[in-house]
Tab-separated table of C-alpha atoms and ligand atoms in Angstrom:
chain	number	residue	atom	x	y	z
A	1	MET	CA	86.890	106.452	83.792
A	2	LYS	CA	86.404	102.935	82.597
A	3	GLN	CA	88.868	100.568	84.231
A	4	MET	CA	91.122	98.502	82.025
A	5	SER	CA	90.025	94.873	81.970
A	6	LEU	CA	92.108	92.235	83.728
A	7	LYS	CA	92.670	90.528	80.385
A	8	TRP	CA	94.337	93.640	78.955
A	9	LYS	CA	96.301	94.332	82.108
A	10	ILE	CA	97.796	90.824	82.100
A	11	THR	CA	98.451	91.005	78.349
A	12	LEU	CA	100.239	94.346	78.621
A	13	TRP	CA	102.309	93.184	81.550
A	14	TYR	CA	103.201	90.027	79.702
A	15	ALA	CA	104.117	91.871	76.497
A	16	GLY	CA	106.027	94.556	78.439
A	17	ILE	CA	108.159	92.035	80.273
A	18	LEU	CA	108.796	90.187	77.004
A	19	PHE	CA	109.925	93.452	75.364
A	20	VAL	CA	112.302	94.324	78.142
A	21	MET	CA	113.789	90.826	78.080
A	22	VAL	CA	114.228	90.796	74.301
A	23	GLY	CA	115.585	94.377	74.364
A	24	LEU	CA	118.188	93.457	76.949
A	25	LEU	CA	119.115	90.360	74.957
A	26	PHE	CA	119.568	92.442	71.783
A	27	CYS	CA	121.700	95.036	73.571
A	28	PHE	CA	123.891	92.325	74.951
A	29	LEU	CA	124.232	90.621	71.560
A	30	LEU	CA	124.938	93.948	69.852
A	31	SER	CA	127.690	95.005	72.237
A	32	THR	CA	129.281	91.553	72.231
A	33	SER	CA	129.277	91.272	68.450
A	34	GLU	CA	130.667	94.805	68.165
A	35	ARG	CA	133.443	93.995	70.601
A	36	MET	CA	134.246	90.781	68.780
A	37	ALA	CA	134.188	92.499	65.376
A	38	ARG	CA	136.577	95.213	66.607
A	39	SER	CA	139.090	92.791	68.009
A	40	GLU	CA	138.850	90.752	64.810
A	41	SER	CA	139.411	93.883	62.754
A	42	THR	CA	142.519	94.960	64.701
A	43	SER	CA	144.170	91.542	64.508
A	44	ARG	CA	143.324	91.349	60.787
A	45	LEU	CA	144.778	94.834	60.229
A	46	GLU	CA	147.994	93.942	62.036
A	47	GLU	CA	148.308	90.747	59.996
A	48	ARG	CA	147.782	92.603	56.687
A	49	VAL	CA	150.357	95.294	57.515
A	50	TRP	CA	152.969	92.653	58.352
A	51	ASP	CA	152.138	90.836	55.065
A	52	PHE	CA	152.698	94.122	53.263
A	53	VAL	CA	156.049	94.639	55.016
A	54	ASP	CA	157.086	91.212	53.694
A	55	GLU	CA	156.589	92.538	50.151
A	56	ILE	CA	159.280	95.262	50.666
A	57	GLU	CA	162.730	94.380	49.487
A	58	LEU	CA	165.655	96.055	51.250
A	59	ASP	CA	168.760	96.225	49.112
A	60	ASP	CA	171.950	98.343	49.312
A	61	GLY	CA	170.528	100.694	51.805
A	62	GLU	CA	167.474	101.236	49.639
A	63	TRP	CA	163.943	99.836	49.698
A	64	GLU	CA	161.984	98.552	46.765
A	65	LEU	CA	158.485	97.265	46.033
A	66	ASP	CA	157.341	94.666	43.538
A	67	ASP	CA	155.480	96.019	40.543
A	68	ASP	CA	152.398	93.918	41.299
A	69	VAL	CA	152.046	95.147	44.867
A	70	HIS	CA	148.523	96.373	45.803
A	71	PHE	CA	148.051	99.383	48.052
A	72	TYR	CA	144.481	98.376	48.723
A	73	GLU	CA	143.403	94.926	49.898
A	74	SER	CA	140.239	93.678	51.595
A	75	GLY	CA	139.224	97.086	52.874
A	76	VAL	CA	142.729	98.022	54.119
A	77	VAL	CA	144.622	100.903	52.469
A	78	PHE	CA	148.455	100.919	52.712
A	79	SER	CA	150.746	103.954	52.698
A	80	LEU	CA	154.507	104.384	53.126
A	81	TYR	CA	156.231	107.334	54.867
A	82	ASP	CA	159.882	108.392	55.124
A	83	ASP	CA	161.762	109.561	58.216
A	84	GLU	CA	160.157	113.017	57.993
A	85	GLY	CA	156.663	111.600	57.801
A	86	ARG	CA	156.244	112.414	54.120
A	87	LEU	CA	154.048	110.079	52.083
A	88	VAL	CA	156.357	108.302	49.670
A	89	ALA	CA	154.118	105.579	48.289
A	90	GLY	CA	150.496	104.415	48.455
A	91	SER	CA	147.627	106.647	49.403
A	92	VAL	CA	145.205	107.490	52.204
A	93	PRO	CA	141.401	107.201	52.052
A	94	GLN	CA	139.463	110.280	51.113
A	95	GLY	CA	138.856	112.554	54.084
A	96	PHE	CA	141.627	110.955	56.163
A	97	PRO	CA	143.262	113.636	58.416
A	98	GLU	CA	146.488	115.081	57.032
A	99	GLU	CA	148.307	115.637	60.310
A	100	THR	CA	148.716	112.332	62.044
A	101	THR	CA	151.540	110.918	64.100
A	102	LEU	CA	153.304	107.729	63.256
A	103	LYS	CA	153.486	105.293	66.161
A	104	ALA	CA	155.149	101.966	65.618
A	105	TYR	CA	153.270	98.777	66.620
A	106	THR	CA	150.353	100.692	68.078
A	107	PHE	CA	146.677	100.732	67.096
A	108	GLN	CA	145.334	104.228	66.630
A	109	GLN	CA	141.904	105.458	65.703
A	110	PHE	CA	141.366	108.600	63.634
A	111	SER	CA	138.156	110.196	62.581
A	112	GLY	CA	137.316	112.802	60.023
A	113	ARG	CA	134.243	114.261	58.430
A	114	GLN	CA	133.887	111.283	56.183
A	115	GLY	CA	134.438	108.442	58.567
A	116	ARG	CA	136.471	106.653	61.186
A	117	TRP	CA	139.602	104.591	60.637
A	118	ASN	CA	141.719	102.071	62.527
A	119	VAL	CA	145.389	102.583	61.896
A	120	TYR	CA	148.404	100.341	62.487
A	121	ASP	CA	152.031	101.472	61.817
A	122	ILE	CA	155.230	99.446	61.507
A	123	ALA	CA	158.678	101.079	61.369
A	124	VAL	CA	161.044	99.242	58.974
A	125	PRO	CA	164.761	100.186	59.495
A	126	TYR	CA	166.984	100.232	56.392
A	127	GLY	CA	170.186	101.808	55.105
A	128	HIS	CA	172.238	103.621	57.679
A	129	GLY	CA	169.823	104.517	60.441
A	130	ARG	CA	166.928	105.362	58.153
A	131	THR	CA	163.349	104.271	58.716
A	132	LEU	CA	160.516	103.440	56.372
A	133	TRP	CA	157.060	103.676	57.923
A	134	VAL	CA	154.388	101.281	56.702
A	135	ARG	CA	150.827	102.236	57.633
A	136	GLY	CA	147.659	100.145	57.231
A	137	ILE	CA	144.315	102.021	57.379
A	138	ASP	CA	141.099	100.086	57.940
A	139	ASP	CA	137.754	101.754	57.442
A	140	VAL	CA	135.731	101.437	60.663
A	141	GLU	CA	132.578	102.254	58.719
A	142	THR	CA	132.539	98.696	57.407
A	143	LEU	CA	131.978	97.702	61.044
A	144	THR	CA	129.210	100.191	61.713
A	145	ALA	CA	127.470	98.997	58.581
A	146	MET	CA	127.104	95.640	60.273
A	147	GLU	CA	125.791	97.323	63.370
A	148	ARG	CA	123.333	99.191	61.203
A	149	ILE	CA	122.063	95.966	59.737
A	150	GLN	CA	121.546	94.603	63.216
A	151	ARG	CA	119.750	97.754	64.294
A	152	ASP	CA	117.542	97.670	61.226
A	153	LEU	CA	116.746	94.081	62.009
A	154	LEU	CA	115.798	95.143	65.502
A	155	LEU	CA	113.491	97.800	64.108
A	156	VAL	CA	111.679	95.207	62.043
A	157	ILE	CA	111.644	92.574	64.721
A	158	CYS	CA	110.387	94.845	67.512
A	159	PRO	CA	107.014	95.774	65.989
A	160	LEU	CA	106.618	92.190	64.810
A	161	LEU	CA	107.341	90.968	68.286
A	162	ALA	CA	104.889	93.498	69.706
A	163	VAL	CA	102.101	92.235	67.475
A	164	VAL	CA	102.882	88.589	68.214
A	165	ALA	CA	103.289	89.173	71.968
A	166	LEU	CA	100.087	91.185	72.259
A	167	THR	CA	98.010	88.783	70.165
A	168	ALA	CA	99.373	85.631	71.799
A	169	GLY	CA	99.201	87.205	75.267
A	170	TYR	CA	95.631	88.335	74.769
A	171	MET	CA	94.512	84.974	73.423
A	172	LEU	CA	96.220	83.020	76.198
A	173	THR	CA	94.838	85.285	78.929
A	174	ARG	CA	91.373	85.177	77.408
A	175	ARG	CA	91.487	81.398	77.347
A	176	ALA	CA	92.761	81.211	80.934
A	177	LEU	CA	90.140	83.663	82.180
A	178	LEU	CA	87.222	82.158	80.284
A	179	PRO	CA	85.980	80.185	83.334
A	180	ALA	CA	86.239	83.378	85.416
A	181	GLU	CA	84.086	85.135	82.835
A	182	GLU	CA	81.589	82.275	83.046
A	183	ILE	CA	81.545	82.552	86.847
A	184	ARG	CA	80.967	86.304	86.611
A	185	ARG	CA	78.179	85.934	84.061
A	186	THR	CA	76.346	83.265	86.058
A	187	ALA	CA	76.731	85.233	89.296
A	188	GLU	CA	75.359	88.308	87.519
A	189	GLU	CA	72.421	86.330	86.125
A	190	ILE	CA	71.684	84.907	89.572
A	191	GLY	CA	71.848	88.424	90.990
A	192	GLU	CA	69.469	89.744	88.332
A	193	SER	CA	66.961	86.881	88.395
A	194	GLY	CA	67.203	86.334	92.163
A	195	ASP	CA	67.073	82.597	91.491
A	196	LEU	CA	69.340	81.354	94.266
A	197	SER	CA	68.722	77.708	93.396
A	198	ARG	CA	70.992	78.124	90.352
A	199	ARG	CA	74.623	77.092	90.603
A	200	ILE	CA	77.747	77.989	88.673
A	201	SER	CA	78.876	75.126	86.485
A	202	ALA	CA	82.622	75.455	86.156
A	203	ASP	CA	83.505	72.283	84.275
A	204	ARG	CA	86.357	74.027	82.500
A	205	ALA	CA	87.679	75.732	85.619
A	206	GLU	CA	90.705	74.309	87.335
A	207	GLY	CA	92.764	75.144	90.403
A	208	GLU	CA	91.985	78.540	91.923
A	209	LEU	CA	89.051	79.202	89.586
A	210	ARG	CA	87.452	75.870	90.532
A	211	GLN	CA	87.869	76.861	94.210
A	212	LEU	CA	86.334	80.248	93.448
A	213	SER	CA	83.272	78.716	91.783
A	214	ASP	CA	82.904	76.208	94.653
A	215	THR	CA	83.058	79.068	97.153
A	216	PHE	CA	80.414	80.982	95.185
A	217	ASN	CA	78.191	77.902	95.043
A	218	GLN	CA	78.551	77.337	98.781
A	219	MET	CA	77.684	80.982	99.352
A	220	PHE	CA	74.586	80.687	97.127
A	221	ALA	CA	73.531	77.538	99.000
A	222	ARG	CA	73.877	79.341	102.337
A	223	LEU	CA	72.039	82.391	101.016
A	224	GLU	CA	69.269	80.203	99.608
A	225	GLU	CA	68.933	78.433	102.937
A	226	SER	CA	68.866	81.629	104.954
A	227	PHE	CA	66.411	83.324	102.551
A	228	GLU	CA	64.178	80.256	102.735
A	229	LYS	CA	64.349	80.371	106.545
A	230	GLU	CA	63.567	84.064	106.535
A	231	ARG	CA	60.680	83.571	104.119
A	232	GLN	CA	59.286	80.777	106.294
A	233	PHE	CA	59.787	82.900	109.411
A	234	THR	CA	57.993	85.890	107.899
A	235	SER	CA	55.116	83.799	106.640
A	236	ASP	CA	54.755	82.027	110.030
A	237	ALA	CA	55.002	85.331	111.872
A	238	SER	CA	52.339	86.972	109.725
A	239	HIS	CA	50.141	83.926	110.100
A	240	GLU	CA	50.525	84.036	113.884
A	241	LEU	CA	49.709	87.737	113.934
A	242	ARG	CA	46.727	87.337	111.643
A	243	THR	CA	44.911	84.932	113.972
A	244	PRO	CA	44.581	87.258	116.995
A	245	LEU	CA	43.866	90.172	114.658
A	246	ALA	CA	40.961	88.260	113.082
A	247	VAL	CA	39.580	87.493	116.537
A	248	ILE	CA	39.907	91.154	117.610
A	249	ARG	CA	38.169	92.312	114.457
A	250	SER	CA	35.233	89.921	114.702
A	251	GLU	CA	34.788	90.616	118.429
A	252	ALA	CA	34.853	94.344	117.782
A	253	GLU	CA	32.404	94.032	114.878
A	254	TYR	CA	30.049	91.941	117.012
A	255	ALA	CA	30.262	94.327	119.950
A	256	LEU	CA	29.352	97.215	117.643
A	257	LEU	CA	26.205	95.537	116.363
A	258	PRO	CA	22.947	97.121	117.533
A	259	ASP	CA	21.054	95.313	120.278
A	260	VAL	CA	24.175	93.713	121.763
A	261	GLU	CA	23.904	93.504	125.472
A	262	ALA	CA	26.403	95.345	127.659
A	263	GLU	CA	27.462	92.032	129.209
A	264	GLU	CA	28.268	90.570	125.776
A	265	GLN	CA	30.189	93.708	124.856
A	266	ARG	CA	32.193	93.297	128.042
A	267	GLU	CA	32.999	89.696	127.169
A	268	GLY	CA	34.033	90.816	123.723
A	269	LEU	CA	36.355	93.449	125.190
A	270	THR	CA	37.892	90.846	127.491
A	271	VAL	CA	38.663	88.642	124.489
A	272	ILE	CA	40.129	91.627	122.664
A	273	LEU	CA	42.352	92.387	125.665
A	274	GLU	CA	43.550	88.769	125.824
A	275	GLN	CA	44.346	88.727	122.109
A	276	THR	CA	46.169	92.051	122.392
A	277	GLU	CA	48.295	90.629	125.188
A	278	ARG	CA	48.956	87.569	123.081
A	279	MET	CA	50.014	89.744	120.150
A	280	SER	CA	52.230	91.873	122.296
A	281	ALA	CA	53.953	88.747	123.739
A	282	LEU	CA	54.373	87.373	120.235
A	283	ILE	CA	55.823	90.634	118.936
A	284	SER	CA	58.294	90.859	121.808
A	285	HIS	CA	59.392	87.256	121.092
A	286	LEU	CA	59.772	88.057	117.418
A	287	LEU	CA	61.775	91.165	118.177
A	288	MET	CA	64.034	89.261	120.527
A	289	LEU	CA	64.726	86.571	117.912
A	290	ALA	CA	65.357	89.219	115.249
A	291	ARG	CA	67.809	90.974	117.567
A	292	ALA	CA	69.423	87.633	118.409
A	293	ASP	CA	69.812	86.800	114.712
A	294	SER	CA	71.440	90.113	113.932
A	295	GLY	CA	73.678	89.876	117.021
A	296	ARG	CA	72.077	92.951	118.609
A	297	GLU	CA	70.572	91.166	121.607
A	298	LYS	CA	73.145	91.785	124.290
A	299	LEU	CA	73.187	89.931	127.587
A	300	THR	CA	74.435	91.597	130.733
A	301	LYS	CA	76.220	88.862	132.602
A	302	GLU	CA	77.209	88.693	136.260
A	303	TRP	CA	77.859	85.923	138.763
A	304	VAL	CA	74.456	84.633	139.876
A	305	ASP	CA	73.294	81.695	141.934
A	306	LEU	CA	71.422	79.297	139.661
A	307	GLY	CA	69.388	78.001	142.615
A	308	ALA	CA	68.137	81.507	143.409
A	309	VAL	CA	67.273	82.183	139.760
A	310	ALA	CA	65.366	78.873	139.519
A	311	ALA	CA	63.517	79.677	142.774
A	312	ARG	CA	62.349	82.981	141.295
A	313	ALA	CA	61.137	81.270	138.132
A	314	VAL	CA	59.283	78.623	140.157
A	315	GLU	CA	57.523	81.267	142.248
A	316	ALA	CA	56.437	83.104	139.099
A	317	VAL	CA	54.696	79.994	137.759
A	318	ARG	CA	53.323	78.742	141.080
A	319	PRO	CA	49.884	80.492	140.863
A	320	ARG	CA	49.264	78.938	137.473
A	321	ALA	CA	50.358	75.489	138.724
A	322	LYS	CA	47.932	75.865	141.602
A	323	GLU	CA	45.153	76.768	139.165
A	324	GLN	CA	45.783	73.550	137.266
A	325	ASN	CA	46.126	71.555	140.460
A	326	ILE	CA	49.731	70.661	139.709
A	327	THR	CA	52.265	70.217	142.492
A	328	LEU	CA	55.311	72.327	141.698
A	329	THR	CA	58.504	71.636	143.649
A	330	LEU	CA	62.053	72.920	143.625
A	331	GLN	CA	64.932	70.786	144.809
A	332	ARG	CA	68.379	72.315	145.224
A	333	SER	CA	71.291	69.979	145.728
A	334	GLY	CA	72.014	69.918	149.453
A	335	ALA	CA	68.786	71.729	150.182
A	336	GLY	CA	67.429	68.839	152.179
A	337	GLU	CA	63.676	68.412	151.808
A	338	ALA	CA	62.550	68.100	148.242
A	339	GLY	CA	60.120	70.784	147.308
A	340	ALA	CA	61.166	73.298	149.896
A	341	VAL	CA	62.642	76.473	148.575
A	342	PRO	CA	65.658	76.781	150.849
A	343	GLU	CA	66.255	79.919	152.748
A	344	GLN	CA	69.083	82.119	151.634
A	345	GLY	CA	72.427	80.632	152.687
A	346	THR	CA	71.216	77.143	153.631
A	347	SER	CA	72.528	75.442	150.500
A	348	PRO	CA	75.756	75.868	148.544
A	349	GLU	CA	75.465	78.442	145.837
A	350	ILE	CA	75.978	77.247	142.312
A	351	MET	CA	77.405	80.293	140.652
A	352	VAL	CA	77.010	80.766	136.937
A	353	TYR	CA	78.093	83.751	134.912
A	354	ALA	CA	74.766	84.738	133.428
A	355	ASP	CA	72.240	87.397	132.551
A	356	ARG	CA	69.879	87.030	135.519
A	357	GLU	CA	66.704	88.168	133.727
A	358	SER	CA	67.235	86.122	130.551
A	359	LEU	CA	68.152	82.986	132.469
A	360	CYS	CA	65.146	83.385	134.766
A	361	GLY	CA	62.917	83.909	131.696
A	362	ALA	CA	64.290	80.748	130.047
A	363	LEU	CA	63.715	78.601	133.164
A	364	GLN	CA	60.262	80.124	133.645
A	365	ASN	CA	59.419	79.207	130.057
A	366	LEU	CA	60.416	75.570	130.656
A	367	ILE	CA	58.416	75.432	133.908
A	368	GLU	CA	55.376	77.066	132.255
A	369	ASN	CA	55.503	74.470	129.478
A	370	ALA	CA	55.751	71.675	132.039
A	371	VAL	CA	52.667	73.040	133.788
A	372	GLN	CA	50.805	73.737	130.565
A	373	TYR	CA	51.443	70.321	129.085
A	374	GLY	CA	50.979	68.599	132.448
A	375	ASN	CA	47.912	66.721	133.660
A	376	ALA	CA	45.602	68.024	136.356
A	377	GLY	CA	46.635	66.493	139.674
A	378	GLY	CA	50.139	65.810	138.334
A	379	TRP	CA	53.515	67.219	139.370
A	380	VAL	CA	56.350	69.354	138.048
A	381	ARG	CA	59.765	69.000	139.638
A	382	VAL	CA	62.595	71.519	139.216
A	383	THR	CA	66.031	70.324	140.351
A	384	VAL	CA	69.200	72.402	140.557
A	385	LEU	CA	72.464	70.573	141.113
A	386	GLU	CA	76.127	70.724	140.372
A	387	SER	CA	77.903	68.006	138.451
A	388	GLY	CA	81.645	68.551	138.183
A	389	GLU	CA	82.257	71.741	136.277
A	390	THR	CA	78.628	71.990	135.199
A	391	ALA	CA	75.560	73.499	136.781
A	392	VAL	CA	72.431	71.552	135.951
A	393	CYS	CA	68.790	72.587	136.066
A	394	LYS	CA	66.182	69.903	135.315
A	395	VAL	CA	62.514	70.596	134.704
A	396	GLU	CA	60.554	67.320	134.868
A	397	ASP	CA	56.844	66.687	134.591
A	398	ASN	CA	54.492	63.721	134.392
A	399	GLY	CA	52.403	65.375	131.715
A	400	ILE	CA	51.438	64.428	128.185
A	401	GLY	CA	55.024	63.890	126.954
A	402	ILE	CA	56.277	64.313	123.391
A	403	ARG	CA	56.402	61.661	120.677
A	404	LYS	CA	59.908	60.727	119.492
A	405	GLU	CA	59.367	62.079	115.955
A	406	HIS	CA	58.686	65.577	117.328
A	407	LEU	CA	61.604	65.720	119.735
A	408	SER	CA	64.175	67.164	117.338
A	409	LYS	CA	61.694	69.639	115.831
A	410	ILE	CA	60.494	71.348	118.995
A	411	TRP	CA	63.531	73.689	118.797
A	412	ASN	CA	62.357	75.022	115.430
A	413	ARG	CA	60.654	78.373	115.363
A	414	PHE	CA	56.822	78.222	115.385
A	415	TYR	CA	56.864	74.458	115.829
A	416	ARG	CA	54.035	73.173	118.000
A	417	VAL	CA	53.342	69.519	118.631
A	418	ASP	CA	49.865	69.986	120.006
A	419	THR	CA	48.586	72.840	117.875
A	420	VAL	CA	45.097	72.859	119.378
A	421	ARG	CA	46.221	72.898	122.988
A	422	GLY	CA	49.025	75.348	122.258
A	423	SER	CA	46.903	77.785	120.268
A	424	GLU	CA	44.189	77.833	122.865
A	425	GLN	CA	46.748	79.076	125.343
A	426	GLY	CA	48.058	81.565	122.871
A	427	ASN	CA	51.376	79.806	122.456
A	428	SER	CA	53.269	80.399	119.268
A	429	GLY	CA	56.063	77.830	119.306
A	430	LEU	CA	58.752	80.464	119.866
A	431	GLY	CA	59.408	79.646	123.535
A	432	LEU	CA	61.878	76.766	123.146
A	433	PRO	CA	63.933	78.375	120.330
A	434	ILE	CA	64.379	81.419	122.591
A	435	VAL	CA	65.295	79.219	125.584
A	436	LYS	CA	67.842	77.359	123.447
A	437	TRP	CA	69.359	80.629	122.214
A	438	ILE	CA	69.676	81.981	125.780
A	439	VAL	CA	71.273	78.773	127.082
A	440	GLU	CA	73.743	78.623	124.208
A	441	GLU	CA	74.610	82.315	124.661
A	442	HIS	CA	75.694	81.327	128.180
A	443	GLY	CA	78.003	78.666	126.807
A	444	GLY	CA	75.637	75.897	127.825
A	445	ARG	CA	73.335	73.360	126.174
A	446	ILE	CA	69.804	72.069	126.596
A	447	GLU	CA	68.540	68.500	126.162
A	448	VAL	CA	65.119	66.929	126.216
A	449	ASP	CA	64.030	63.458	127.150
A	450	SER	CA	60.391	62.535	126.889
A	451	THR	CA	58.077	59.533	126.814
A	452	PHE	CA	54.733	60.087	125.189
A	453	GLY	CA	51.968	59.774	127.755
A	454	GLN	CA	54.362	59.685	130.702
A	455	GLY	CA	56.066	63.041	130.864
A	456	SER	CA	59.114	65.082	129.823
A	457	CYS	CA	62.412	66.204	131.255
A	458	PHE	CA	64.229	69.302	129.964
A	459	THR	CA	67.817	69.638	131.233
A	460	VAL	CA	69.896	72.803	131.058
A	461	TYR	CA	73.686	72.505	131.452
A	462	LEU	CA	75.724	75.625	132.213
A	463	PRO	CA	79.423	76.160	132.979
A	464	VAL	CA	79.773	76.564	136.729
A	465	LYS	CA	81.625	78.662	139.248
A	466	CYS	CA	80.843	77.187	142.674
A	467	ILE	CA	81.516	79.088	145.852
A	468	ASP	CA	81.121	76.858	148.897
A	469	LYS	CA	80.482	78.272	152.297
A	470	CYS	CA	84.076	77.490	153.298
A	471	ASP	CA	85.354	79.378	150.239
A	472	GLU	CA	83.250	82.329	151.230
A	473	GLU	CA	84.743	82.294	154.689
A	474	LEU	CA	88.175	82.278	153.209
A	475	ILE	CA	87.277	85.279	151.098
B	1	LIG	P1	54.828	76.922	122.818
B	1	LIG	O1	54.855	78.406	122.883
B	1	LIG	O2	53.870	76.383	121.849
B	1	LIG	O3	54.814	76.269	124.137
B	1	LIG	P2	57.494	76.048	122.755
B	1	LIG	O4	58.554	76.392	121.797
B	1	LIG	O5	57.688	76.443	124.154
B	1	LIG	O6	56.199	76.649	122.143
B	1	LIG	O7	57.253	74.508	122.663
B	1	LIG	C1	57.144	73.867	121.434
B	1	LIG	C2	56.285	72.638	121.533
B	1	LIG	O8	56.941	71.654	122.339
B	1	LIG	C3	54.999	72.896	122.244
B	1	LIG	O9	54.021	73.285	121.316
B	1	LIG	C4	54.662	71.574	122.848
B	1	LIG	O10	53.923	70.777	121.950
B	1	LIG	C5	56.000	70.921	123.066
B	1	LIG	N1	56.378	70.946	124.511
B	1	LIG	C6	57.208	71.849	125.102
B	1	LIG	N2	57.350	71.547	126.424
B	1	LIG	C7	56.618	70.444	126.660
B	1	LIG	C8	56.381	69.634	127.806
B	1	LIG	N3	56.909	69.909	129.001
B	1	LIG	N4	55.564	68.571	127.663
B	1	LIG	C9	55.030	68.281	126.483
B	1	LIG	N5	55.211	68.972	125.350
B	1	LIG	C10	55.999	70.057	125.435
């Protein structure tokens, strides 16, 4: 079923409330005017009856009326009764009940088939103990006629009011909701065209509707930015995957040519294997970033010694450092000799609450970069220390360094400063973004300081939980 539009809902509510209010007002006015009219009628009736009594002359034990006396005046009918209640002068309105009691100085109300009457009686004593009853009868119908007029008025006014209330309500609501309609239309158009660079112009909107359009525009801006990022990411990722695939294809095609020596085929297969490994590393990086973006990459944290994790990372890179004739050292605060990996228990542990594997991978990545972008015969120094509430791991090298203009961009996905050197090694520019994500997931931060031509220093800061030897003894 089609839902009623907001415009109509507001209009109906508005008109409904107006009706109820006006209805209540009319009821109140009606009952008040009726009450006032009744009290006016009774006091008028009493006054008329007394005026009539003044017209009666009492003489010699008898009563007498002037010839010009009127038994009907301004809607009041007068009648006179003797001691026995017999009508002796005047008349009663048509349909007035025959059997009624006479009650002096009291207002009574009688009704018959032809109407309702207010009655007021006065007992006039005369002669020797005799009484003449004077009765004034006022037709109540004159009152209800007024009520009828009011009711008829109400019947005319109500539909008129309904038309006015509905029309005015609809027009006002339409006017007030016009900016909302504009917002809806633009949002719909953006949705249909997919053009996220468009914005809602809500010049006429004020207050809440202006806030609504601003919120929509901010949302579109964020969506545009994230779609652009995703588009860039996808295009970079496909580009990165295409390169090794092209190499694999051409190597395979060459190896399949007739007259290719077995040795050449072997070389070709070696290249294919390398490229496959490169692709598989790239895909696992991409998957990790995708999981990180969607919040599905979960870290399993425990208390680990940062020094031990760094030592493991150093040992993993050591063969490669040796290959490139680079001296790789690890220095743990309090470990004594620089470069010596201390034996278990010879230096204070710097405990961090971390995912051991991810943290080790991040440090290994930094050390690998330091070796890769180092110079043959140079050095790479890894230092682990504690500074206040923070555990620090520095990876320094005296390699090629990074120019200032690249420093802020190296955290971007697929960003490589030295594309030739990086590509040769099969690097994709995803290493540092992953390292940054891991560090930040641990509540830490990473900074870089580098001088082009002299070397770089990457520093990881993590929140610390330090257990000294003495603490351990206490435990
Ligand atoms: P890659 O996989 O290309 O190494 P990274 O994200 O790890 O990607 O690094 C991004 C870029 O930062 C690298 O291409 C390189 O140019 C630069 N870089 C990273 N570490 C160092 C370093 N220790 N010395 C010099 N340049 C570095």
